[in-house]
Amino acid sequence: MELRDLQAFVAVVQYGNFTRAAEALYISQPTLSKSIQKLEASLKADLLCRTTRQLQLTDIGGVVYEHAQKILHSVLELERSIQDVRNVKSGKIKFGIPPLIGTLFFPEIARKFHEKYPNITLELVEKGAKLIGELVLSGEVDLAIVVLPVENEQFTVLPFFENEFVVYVNAEHPLASRSAVTLPELKNEQFITFTAEFALHDFVIRACQSEGFQPQIAYKSSQWDLIFELIALNLGITILPKAIYAKQTNKNVKIIPFETNQLMWQLGIVTLKDSYQSYALKELLTVIQTEIWSWQKIF
């Protein structure tokens, strides 16, 4: 059974005779007749009553006509859907982002992309930066924002954003009046960090260890807003990128830069190298590349 034979059969029924059906399909009447005969042979049943002047369907012909209409309609919908995807009118993209990074960038990315492609869905998948890369490798997300550097050769990496780290303290903290601090000065402080599945957890520990001390961690959390609440209660300090300060509104939290900008937060967009990229994904990457400069300027 072939689609063109179903099309021929449906046309014959709809136009009521072979002549008009053949004209509508731009084929000869003998070709049309052969298609109907071929369809009947494949189904092992007569579909049309040929003993009457007026074209009539057999019982089986009626069933085949009903289903043929549905099949041809589904094929048409499939062709339209494929065309929509090619024209980037529809689709879905799974975007992996650590929660903190998502807070900073995802709303603006989603807004910019929705303006151009309102019928494409961006599905946000939030995991710690350490886990996000694994989701790209497994195909569970199409792209992700990760903390650089990444050493996995299976990734294609697009540098995305760079920002300096600063110290977040309570406004009444002894260091709050300082214009700048050094990392060794934090040796005796109580730290509040992200939990171990976040790349920022390891970053803070390694930074302190490079200065010869192990940070005293008083609290760990997976929620950046809770970390700020703990700082506001003067229960500890933290080291985070400066860009995050604009997202918090607690007046009891203050930031202090380091004397030298030796600690930098570098982010990148990763996709799986040599894997298929949908039309929608390619357009999202284009939008992100276009906007990178503006995010760097804002923060």
PDB file of N, CA and C in Angstrom, residues 106-195:
ATOM      1  N   PHE A 106      18.872  33.257  32.802  1.00  0.00           N
ATOM      2  CA  PHE A 106      17.814  32.576  32.060  1.00  0.00           C
ATOM      3  C   PHE A 106      16.621  33.472  31.733  1.00  0.00           C
ATOM      4  N   PRO A 107      16.120  34.303  32.672  1.00  0.00           N
ATOM      5  CA  PRO A 107      14.956  35.131  32.322  1.00  0.00           C
ATOM      6  C   PRO A 107      15.191  36.001  31.088  1.00  0.00           C
ATOM      7  N   GLU A 108      16.377  36.586  30.992  1.00  0.00           N
ATOM      8  CA  GLU A 108      16.660  37.461  29.843  1.00  0.00           C
ATOM      9  C   GLU A 108      16.841  36.650  28.565  1.00  0.00           C
ATOM     10  N   ILE A 109      17.497  35.490  28.680  1.00  0.00           N
ATOM     11  CA  ILE A 109      17.641  34.613  27.518  1.00  0.00           C
ATOM     12  C   ILE A 109      16.263  34.196  27.015  1.00  0.00           C
ATOM     13  N   ALA A 110      15.397  33.787  27.954  1.00  0.00           N
ATOM     14  CA  ALA A 110      14.055  33.351  27.580  1.00  0.00           C
ATOM     15  C   ALA A 110      13.268  34.484  26.930  1.00  0.00           C
ATOM     16  N   ARG A 111      13.381  35.694  27.476  1.00  0.00           N
ATOM     17  CA  ARG A 111      12.642  36.843  26.922  1.00  0.00           C
ATOM     18  C   ARG A 111      13.095  37.154  25.499  1.00  0.00           C
ATOM     19  N   LYS A 112      14.409  37.231  25.302  1.00  0.00           N
ATOM     20  CA  LYS A 112      14.945  37.551  23.978  1.00  0.00           C
ATOM     21  C   LYS A 112      14.549  36.493  22.956  1.00  0.00           C
ATOM     22  N   PHE A 113      14.635  35.224  23.363  1.00  0.00           N
ATOM     23  CA  PHE A 113      14.335  34.141  22.426  1.00  0.00           C
ATOM     24  C   PHE A 113      12.836  34.085  22.118  1.00  0.00           C
ATOM     25  N   HIS A 114      12.008  34.321  23.131  1.00  0.00           N
ATOM     26  CA  HIS A 114      10.555  34.279  22.930  1.00  0.00           C
ATOM     27  C   HIS A 114      10.098  35.390  21.984  1.00  0.00           C
ATOM     28  N   GLU A 115      10.770  36.524  22.023  1.00  0.00           N
ATOM     29  CA  GLU A 115      10.417  37.617  21.120  1.00  0.00           C
ATOM     30  C   GLU A 115      10.550  37.190  19.663  1.00  0.00           C
ATOM     31  N   LYS A 116      11.564  36.377  19.367  1.00  0.00           N
ATOM     32  CA  LYS A 116      11.809  35.950  17.991  1.00  0.00           C
ATOM     33  C   LYS A 116      11.062  34.669  17.637  1.00  0.00           C
ATOM     34  N   TYR A 117      10.953  33.761  18.629  1.00  0.00           N
ATOM     35  CA  TYR A 117      10.374  32.446  18.355  1.00  0.00           C
ATOM     36  C   TYR A 117       9.364  32.084  19.452  1.00  0.00           C
ATOM     37  N   PRO A 118       8.180  32.692  19.413  1.00  0.00           N
ATOM     38  CA  PRO A 118       7.209  32.508  20.497  1.00  0.00           C
ATOM     39  C   PRO A 118       6.663  31.090  20.644  1.00  0.00           C
ATOM     40  N   ASN A 119       6.789  30.265  19.607  1.00  0.00           N
ATOM     41  CA  ASN A 119       6.221  28.917  19.670  1.00  0.00           C
ATOM     42  C   ASN A 119       7.245  27.837  20.006  1.00  0.00           C
ATOM     43  N   ILE A 120       8.461  28.251  20.322  1.00  0.00           N
ATOM     44  CA  ILE A 120       9.479  27.284  20.742  1.00  0.00           C
ATOM     45  C   ILE A 120       9.560  27.304  22.262  1.00  0.00           C
ATOM     46  N   THR A 121       9.500  26.128  22.861  1.00  0.00           N
ATOM     47  CA  THR A 121       9.517  26.004  24.315  1.00  0.00           C
ATOM     48  C   THR A 121      10.944  25.839  24.817  1.00  0.00           C
ATOM     49  N   LEU A 122      11.322  26.655  25.809  1.00  0.00           N
ATOM     50  CA  LEU A 122      12.594  26.472  26.501  1.00  0.00           C
ATOM     51  C   LEU A 122      12.303  25.779  27.826  1.00  0.00           C
ATOM     52  N   GLU A 123      12.787  24.559  27.975  1.00  0.00           N
ATOM     53  CA  GLU A 123      12.573  23.801  29.209  1.00  0.00           C
ATOM     54  C   GLU A 123      13.832  23.899  30.074  1.00  0.00           C
ATOM     55  N   LEU A 124      13.699  24.532  31.225  1.00  0.00           N
ATOM     56  CA  LEU A 124      14.842  24.748  32.107  1.00  0.00           C
ATOM     57  C   LEU A 124      15.054  23.525  32.999  1.00  0.00           C
ATOM     58  N   VAL A 125      16.295  23.013  32.993  1.00  0.00           N
ATOM     59  CA  VAL A 125      16.688  21.907  33.870  1.00  0.00           C
ATOM     60  C   VAL A 125      17.755  22.435  34.812  1.00  0.00           C
ATOM     61  N   GLU A 126      17.439  22.502  36.102  1.00  0.00           N
ATOM     62  CA  GLU A 126      18.354  23.081  37.083  1.00  0.00           C
ATOM     63  C   GLU A 126      19.066  21.997  37.890  1.00  0.00           C
ATOM     64  N   LYS A 127      20.372  21.994  37.811  1.00  0.00           N
ATOM     65  CA  LYS A 127      21.218  21.101  38.606  1.00  0.00           C
ATOM     66  C   LYS A 127      22.493  21.846  38.947  1.00  0.00           C
ATOM     67  N   GLY A 128      23.239  21.337  39.930  1.00  0.00           N
ATOM     68  CA  GLY A 128      24.536  21.919  40.230  1.00  0.00           C
ATOM     69  C   GLY A 128      25.462  21.817  39.033  1.00  0.00           C
ATOM     70  N   ALA A 129      26.419  22.742  38.944  1.00  0.00           N
ATOM     71  CA  ALA A 129      27.288  22.815  37.770  1.00  0.00           C
ATOM     72  C   ALA A 129      28.034  21.510  37.498  1.00  0.00           C
ATOM     73  N   LYS A 130      28.364  20.770  38.553  1.00  0.00           N
ATOM     74  CA  LYS A 130      29.073  19.505  38.363  1.00  0.00           C
ATOM     75  C   LYS A 130      28.207  18.484  37.626  1.00  0.00           C
ATOM     76  N   LEU A 131      26.902  18.533  37.862  1.00  0.00           N
ATOM     77  CA  LEU A 131      25.999  17.543  37.282  1.00  0.00           C
ATOM     78  C   LEU A 131      25.505  17.941  35.901  1.00  0.00           C
ATOM     79  N   ILE A 132      25.492  19.232  35.631  1.00  0.00           N
ATOM     80  CA  ILE A 132      24.946  19.719  34.361  1.00  0.00           C
ATOM     81  C   ILE A 132      25.701  19.142  33.176  1.00  0.00           C
ATOM     82  N   GLY A 133      27.015  19.092  33.264  1.00  0.00           N
ATOM     83  CA  GLY A 133      27.819  18.546  32.171  1.00  0.00           C
ATOM     84  C   GLY A 133      27.447  17.105  31.853  1.00  0.00           C
ATOM     85  N   GLU A 134      27.158  16.324  32.886  1.00  0.00           N
ATOM     86  CA  GLU A 134      26.761  14.934  32.682  1.00  0.00           C
ATOM     87  C   GLU A 134      25.445  14.838  31.919  1.00  0.00           C
ATOM     88  N   LEU A 135      24.554  15.797  32.145  1.00  0.00           N
ATOM     89  CA  LEU A 135      23.271  15.793  31.446  1.00  0.00           C
ATOM     90  C   LEU A 135      23.452  16.070  29.955  1.00  0.00           C
ATOM     91  N   VAL A 136      24.446  16.892  29.617  1.00  0.00           N
ATOM     92  CA  VAL A 136      24.753  17.133  28.201  1.00  0.00           C
ATOM     93  C   VAL A 136      25.300  15.862  27.569  1.00  0.00           C
ATOM     94  N   LEU A 137      26.199  15.193  28.266  1.00  0.00           N
ATOM     95  CA  LEU A 137      26.811  13.967  27.744  1.00  0.00           C
ATOM     96  C   LEU A 137      25.779  12.865  27.529  1.00  0.00           C
ATOM     97  N   SER A 138      24.805  12.789  28.416  1.00  0.00           N
ATOM     98  CA  SER A 138      23.786  11.739  28.317  1.00  0.00           C
ATOM     99  C   SER A 138      22.661  12.096  27.348  1.00  0.00           C
ATOM    100  N   GLY A 139      22.651  13.346  26.870  1.00  0.00           N
ATOM    101  CA  GLY A 139      21.603  13.777  25.957  1.00  0.00           C
ATOM    102  C   GLY A 139      20.330  14.221  26.635  1.00  0.00           C
ATOM    103  N   GLU A 140      20.348  14.342  27.959  1.00  0.00           N
ATOM    104  CA  GLU A 140      19.145  14.759  28.688  1.00  0.00           C
ATOM    105  C   GLU A 140      18.862  16.244  28.513  1.00  0.00           C
ATOM    106  N   VAL A 141      19.895  17.034  28.213  1.00  0.00           N
ATOM    107  CA  VAL A 141      19.695  18.438  27.865  1.00  0.00           C
ATOM    108  C   VAL A 141      20.436  18.717  26.570  1.00  0.00           C
ATOM    109  N   ASP A 142      19.988  19.732  25.834  1.00  0.00           N
ATOM    110  CA  ASP A 142      20.584  20.061  24.540  1.00  0.00           C
ATOM    111  C   ASP A 142      21.814  20.944  24.678  1.00  0.00           C
ATOM    112  N   LEU A 143      21.823  21.786  25.690  1.00  0.00           N
ATOM    113  CA  LEU A 143      22.958  22.661  25.957  1.00  0.00           C
ATOM    114  C   LEU A 143      22.937  23.030  27.427  1.00  0.00           C
ATOM    115  N   ALA A 144      24.055  23.563  27.912  1.00  0.00           N
ATOM    116  CA  ALA A 144      24.110  23.925  29.332  1.00  0.00           C
ATOM    117  C   ALA A 144      25.116  25.043  29.529  1.00  0.00           C
ATOM    118  N   ILE A 145      24.893  25.817  30.596  1.00  0.00           N
ATOM    119  CA  ILE A 145      25.885  26.794  31.030  1.00  0.00           C
ATOM    120  C   ILE A 145      26.681  26.151  32.154  1.00  0.00           C
ATOM    121  N   VAL A 146      28.007  26.132  32.020  1.00  0.00           N
ATOM    122  CA  VAL A 146      28.871  25.501  33.014  1.00  0.00           C
ATOM    123  C   VAL A 146      29.971  26.470  33.424  1.00  0.00           C
ATOM    124  N   VAL A 147      30.607  26.141  34.532  1.00  0.00           N
ATOM    125  CA  VAL A 147      31.750  26.915  34.996  1.00  0.00           C
ATOM    126  C   VAL A 147      32.990  26.420  34.269  1.00  0.00           C
ATOM    127  N   LEU A 148      33.755  27.330  33.703  1.00  0.00           N
ATOM    128  CA  LEU A 148      34.987  26.984  33.000  1.00  0.00           C
ATOM    129  C   LEU A 148      36.167  26.980  33.971  1.00  0.00           C
ATOM    130  N   PRO A 149      37.211  26.218  33.642  1.00  0.00           N
ATOM    131  CA  PRO A 149      37.367  25.435  32.413  1.00  0.00           C
ATOM    132  C   PRO A 149      36.703  24.073  32.507  1.00  0.00           C
ATOM    133  N   VAL A 150      36.346  23.516  31.342  1.00  0.00           N
ATOM    134  CA  VAL A 150      35.923  22.122  31.259  1.00  0.00           C
ATOM    135  C   VAL A 150      36.939  21.402  30.378  1.00  0.00           C
ATOM    136  N   GLU A 151      37.332  20.242  30.803  1.00  0.00           N
ATOM    137  CA  GLU A 151      38.412  19.543  30.107  1.00  0.00           C
ATOM    138  C   GLU A 151      37.911  18.383  29.259  1.00  0.00           C
ATOM    139  N   ASN A 152      36.601  18.168  29.220  1.00  0.00           N
ATOM    140  CA  ASN A 152      36.044  17.065  28.450  1.00  0.00           C
ATOM    141  C   ASN A 152      36.079  17.391  26.958  1.00  0.00           C
ATOM    142  N   GLU A 153      36.769  16.581  26.174  1.00  0.00           N
ATOM    143  CA  GLU A 153      36.922  16.843  24.743  1.00  0.00           C
ATOM    144  C   GLU A 153      35.650  16.559  23.947  1.00  0.00           C
ATOM    145  N   GLN A 154      34.629  16.024  24.609  1.00  0.00           N
ATOM    146  CA  GLN A 154      33.364  15.748  23.922  1.00  0.00           C
ATOM    147  C   GLN A 154      32.480  16.993  23.818  1.00  0.00           C
ATOM    148  N   PHE A 155      32.913  18.086  24.465  1.00  0.00           N
ATOM    149  CA  PHE A 155      32.123  19.308  24.460  1.00  0.00           C
ATOM    150  C   PHE A 155      32.622  20.305  23.424  1.00  0.00           C
ATOM    151  N   THR A 156      31.684  21.018  22.826  1.00  0.00           N
ATOM    152  CA  THR A 156      31.986  22.257  22.119  1.00  0.00           C
ATOM    153  C   THR A 156      31.673  23.380  23.094  1.00  0.00           C
ATOM    154  N   VAL A 157      32.642  24.278  23.314  1.00  0.00           N
ATOM    155  CA  VAL A 157      32.511  25.295  24.355  1.00  0.00           C
ATOM    156  C   VAL A 157      32.455  26.689  23.735  1.00  0.00           C
ATOM    157  N   LEU A 158      31.449  27.452  24.142  1.00  0.00           N
ATOM    158  CA  LEU A 158      31.330  28.855  23.743  1.00  0.00           C
ATOM    159  C   LEU A 158      31.509  29.713  24.984  1.00  0.00           C
ATOM    160  N   PRO A 159      32.618  30.459  25.110  1.00  0.00           N
ATOM    161  CA  PRO A 159      32.778  31.355  26.271  1.00  0.00           C
ATOM    162  C   PRO A 159      31.589  32.290  26.371  1.00  0.00           C
ATOM    163  N   PHE A 160      31.092  32.467  27.601  1.00  0.00           N
ATOM    164  CA  PHE A 160      29.805  33.142  27.771  1.00  0.00           C
ATOM    165  C   PHE A 160      29.891  34.386  28.645  1.00  0.00           C
ATOM    166  N   PHE A 161      30.572  34.287  29.789  1.00  0.00           N
ATOM    167  CA  PHE A 161      30.523  35.392  30.744  1.00  0.00           C
ATOM    168  C   PHE A 161      31.709  35.286  31.695  1.00  0.00           C
ATOM    169  N   GLU A 162      32.224  36.444  32.104  1.00  0.00           N
ATOM    170  CA  GLU A 162      33.332  36.504  33.066  1.00  0.00           C
ATOM    171  C   GLU A 162      33.034  37.588  34.091  1.00  0.00           C
ATOM    172  N   ASN A 163      33.299  37.266  35.371  1.00  0.00           N
ATOM    173  CA  ASN A 163      32.964  38.204  36.440  1.00  0.00           C
ATOM    174  C   ASN A 163      33.899  37.975  37.620  1.00  0.00           C
ATOM    175  N   GLU A 164      34.242  39.057  38.337  1.00  0.00           N
ATOM    176  CA  GLU A 164      35.149  38.908  39.473  1.00  0.00           C
ATOM    177  C   GLU A 164      34.423  38.404  40.713  1.00  0.00           C
ATOM    178  N   PHE A 165      35.156  37.669  41.536  1.00  0.00           N
ATOM    179  CA  PHE A 165      34.629  37.251  42.834  1.00  0.00           C
ATOM    180  C   PHE A 165      34.850  38.356  43.853  1.00  0.00           C
ATOM    181  N   VAL A 166      33.885  38.467  44.788  1.00  0.00           N
ATOM    182  CA  VAL A 166      33.994  39.424  45.888  1.00  0.00           C
ATOM    183  C   VAL A 166      33.576  38.719  47.178  1.00  0.00           C
ATOM    184  N   VAL A 167      33.816  39.385  48.291  1.00  0.00           N
ATOM    185  CA  VAL A 167      33.430  38.841  49.593  1.00  0.00           C
ATOM    186  C   VAL A 167      32.083  39.453  49.999  1.00  0.00           C
ATOM    187  N   TYR A 168      31.162  38.601  50.424  1.00  0.00           N
ATOM    188  CA  TYR A 168      29.859  39.051  50.915  1.00  0.00           C
ATOM    189  C   TYR A 168      29.859  38.949  52.441  1.00  0.00           C
ATOM    190  N   VAL A 169      29.596  40.084  53.106  1.00  0.00           N
ATOM    191  CA  VAL A 169      29.608  40.109  54.567  1.00  0.00           C
ATOM    192  C   VAL A 169      28.394  40.860  55.085  1.00  0.00           C
ATOM    193  N   ASN A 170      28.119  40.689  56.374  1.00  0.00           N
ATOM    194  CA  ASN A 170      27.092  41.479  57.038  1.00  0.00           C
ATOM    195  C   ASN A 170      27.555  42.934  57.123  1.00  0.00           C
ATOM    196  N   ALA A 171      26.606  43.868  57.031  1.00  0.00           N
ATOM    197  CA  ALA A 171      26.948  45.296  57.060  1.00  0.00           C
ATOM    198  C   ALA A 171      27.634  45.710  58.356  1.00  0.00           C
ATOM    199  N   GLU A 172      27.448  44.932  59.420  1.00  0.00           N
ATOM    200  CA  GLU A 172      28.081  45.238  60.710  1.00  0.00           C
ATOM    201  C   GLU A 172      29.369  44.447  60.928  1.00  0.00           C
ATOM    202  N   HIS A 173      29.769  43.682  59.952  1.00  0.00           N
ATOM    203  CA  HIS A 173      30.986  42.878  60.091  1.00  0.00           C
ATOM    204  C   HIS A 173      32.207  43.797  60.180  1.00  0.00           C
ATOM    205  N   PRO A 174      33.237  43.427  60.952  1.00  0.00           N
ATOM    206  CA  PRO A 174      34.441  44.267  61.071  1.00  0.00           C
ATOM    207  C   PRO A 174      35.093  44.607  59.733  1.00  0.00           C
ATOM    208  N   LEU A 175      34.932  43.732  58.729  1.00  0.00           N
ATOM    209  CA  LEU A 175      35.542  43.997  57.430  1.00  0.00           C
ATOM    210  C   LEU A 175      34.676  44.886  56.529  1.00  0.00           C
ATOM    211  N   ALA A 176      33.454  45.151  56.941  1.00  0.00           N
ATOM    212  CA  ALA A 176      32.497  45.845  56.075  1.00  0.00           C
ATOM    213  C   ALA A 176      32.943  47.245  55.685  1.00  0.00           C
ATOM    214  N   SER A 177      33.764  47.861  56.501  1.00  0.00           N
ATOM    215  CA  SER A 177      34.211  49.227  56.205  1.00  0.00           C
ATOM    216  C   SER A 177      35.436  49.258  55.293  1.00  0.00           C
ATOM    217  N   ARG A 178      35.976  48.097  54.998  1.00  0.00           N
ATOM    218  CA  ARG A 178      37.188  48.035  54.160  1.00  0.00           C
ATOM    219  C   ARG A 178      36.858  48.267  52.693  1.00  0.00           C
ATOM    220  N   SER A 179      37.761  48.905  51.987  1.00  0.00           N
ATOM    221  CA  SER A 179      37.570  49.125  50.550  1.00  0.00           C
ATOM    222  C   SER A 179      37.999  47.912  49.740  1.00  0.00           C
ATOM    223  N   ALA A 180      38.846  47.073  50.354  1.00  0.00           N
ATOM    224  CA  ALA A 180      39.306  45.848  49.690  1.00  0.00           C
ATOM    225  C   ALA A 180      39.922  44.934  50.742  1.00  0.00           C
ATOM    226  N   VAL A 181      39.949  43.633  50.436  1.00  0.00           N
ATOM    227  CA  VAL A 181      40.549  42.661  51.356  1.00  0.00           C
ATOM    228  C   VAL A 181      41.410  41.694  50.562  1.00  0.00           C
ATOM    229  N   THR A 182      42.206  40.924  51.286  1.00  0.00           N
ATOM    230  CA  THR A 182      42.958  39.833  50.669  1.00  0.00           C
ATOM    231  C   THR A 182      42.366  38.516  51.149  1.00  0.00           C
ATOM    232  N   LEU A 183      42.575  37.479  50.418  1.00  0.00           N
ATOM    233  CA  LEU A 183      42.024  36.182  50.792  1.00  0.00           C
ATOM    234  C   LEU A 183      42.574  35.663  52.119  1.00  0.00           C
ATOM    235  N   PRO A 184      43.878  35.800  52.407  1.00  0.00           N
ATOM    236  CA  PRO A 184      44.396  35.326  53.703  1.00  0.00           C
ATOM    237  C   PRO A 184      43.736  35.982  54.913  1.00  0.00           C
ATOM    238  N   GLU A 185      43.200  37.203  54.736  1.00  0.00           N
ATOM    239  CA  GLU A 185      42.543  37.870  55.852  1.00  0.00           C
ATOM    240  C   GLU A 185      41.251  37.167  56.283  1.00  0.00           C
ATOM    241  N   LEU A 186      40.782  36.253  55.461  1.00  0.00           N
ATOM    242  CA  LEU A 186      39.539  35.547  55.762  1.00  0.00           C
ATOM    243  C   LEU A 186      39.792  34.213  56.469  1.00  0.00           C
ATOM    244  N   LYS A 187      41.031  33.980  56.835  1.00  0.00           N
ATOM    245  CA  LYS A 187      41.427  32.689  57.402  1.00  0.00           C
ATOM    246  C   LYS A 187      40.591  32.280  58.607  1.00  0.00           C
ATOM    247  N   ASN A 188      40.256  33.205  59.460  1.00  0.00           N
ATOM    248  CA  ASN A 188      39.530  32.881  60.705  1.00  0.00           C
ATOM    249  C   ASN A 188      38.030  33.108  60.609  1.00  0.00           C
ATOM    250  N   GLU A 189      37.537  33.382  59.429  1.00  0.00           N
ATOM    251  CA  GLU A 189      36.107  33.644  59.253  1.00  0.00           C
ATOM    252  C   GLU A 189      35.315  32.334  59.138  1.00  0.00           C
ATOM    253  N   GLN A 190      34.022  32.425  59.467  1.00  0.00           N
ATOM    254  CA  GLN A 190      33.095  31.316  59.268  1.00  0.00           C
ATOM    255  C   GLN A 190      32.478  31.461  57.865  1.00  0.00           C
ATOM    256  N   PHE A 191      32.656  30.447  57.037  1.00  0.00           N
ATOM    257  CA  PHE A 191      32.186  30.515  55.653  1.00  0.00           C
ATOM    258  C   PHE A 191      30.803  29.876  55.503  1.00  0.00           C
ATOM    259  N   ILE A 192      30.046  30.459  54.614  1.00  0.00           N
ATOM    260  CA  ILE A 192      28.781  29.867  54.175  1.00  0.00           C
ATOM    261  C   ILE A 192      28.958  29.551  52.688  1.00  0.00           C
ATOM    262  N   THR A 193      28.792  28.300  52.311  1.00  0.00           N
ATOM    263  CA  THR A 193      29.063  27.903  50.919  1.00  0.00           C
ATOM    264  C   THR A 193      27.880  27.151  50.329  1.00  0.00           C
ATOM    265  N   PHE A 194      27.953  26.979  49.018  1.00  0.00           N
ATOM    266  CA  PHE A 194      27.016  26.075  48.368  1.00  0.00           C
ATOM    267  C   PHE A 194      27.375  24.638  48.737  1.00  0.00           C
ATOM    268  N   THR A 195      26.441  23.729  48.533  1.00  0.00           N
ATOM    269  CA  THR A 195      26.689  22.321  48.819  1.00  0.00           C
ATOM    270  C   THR A 195      27.653  21.728  47.785  1.00  0.00           C
TER     271      THR A 195
END
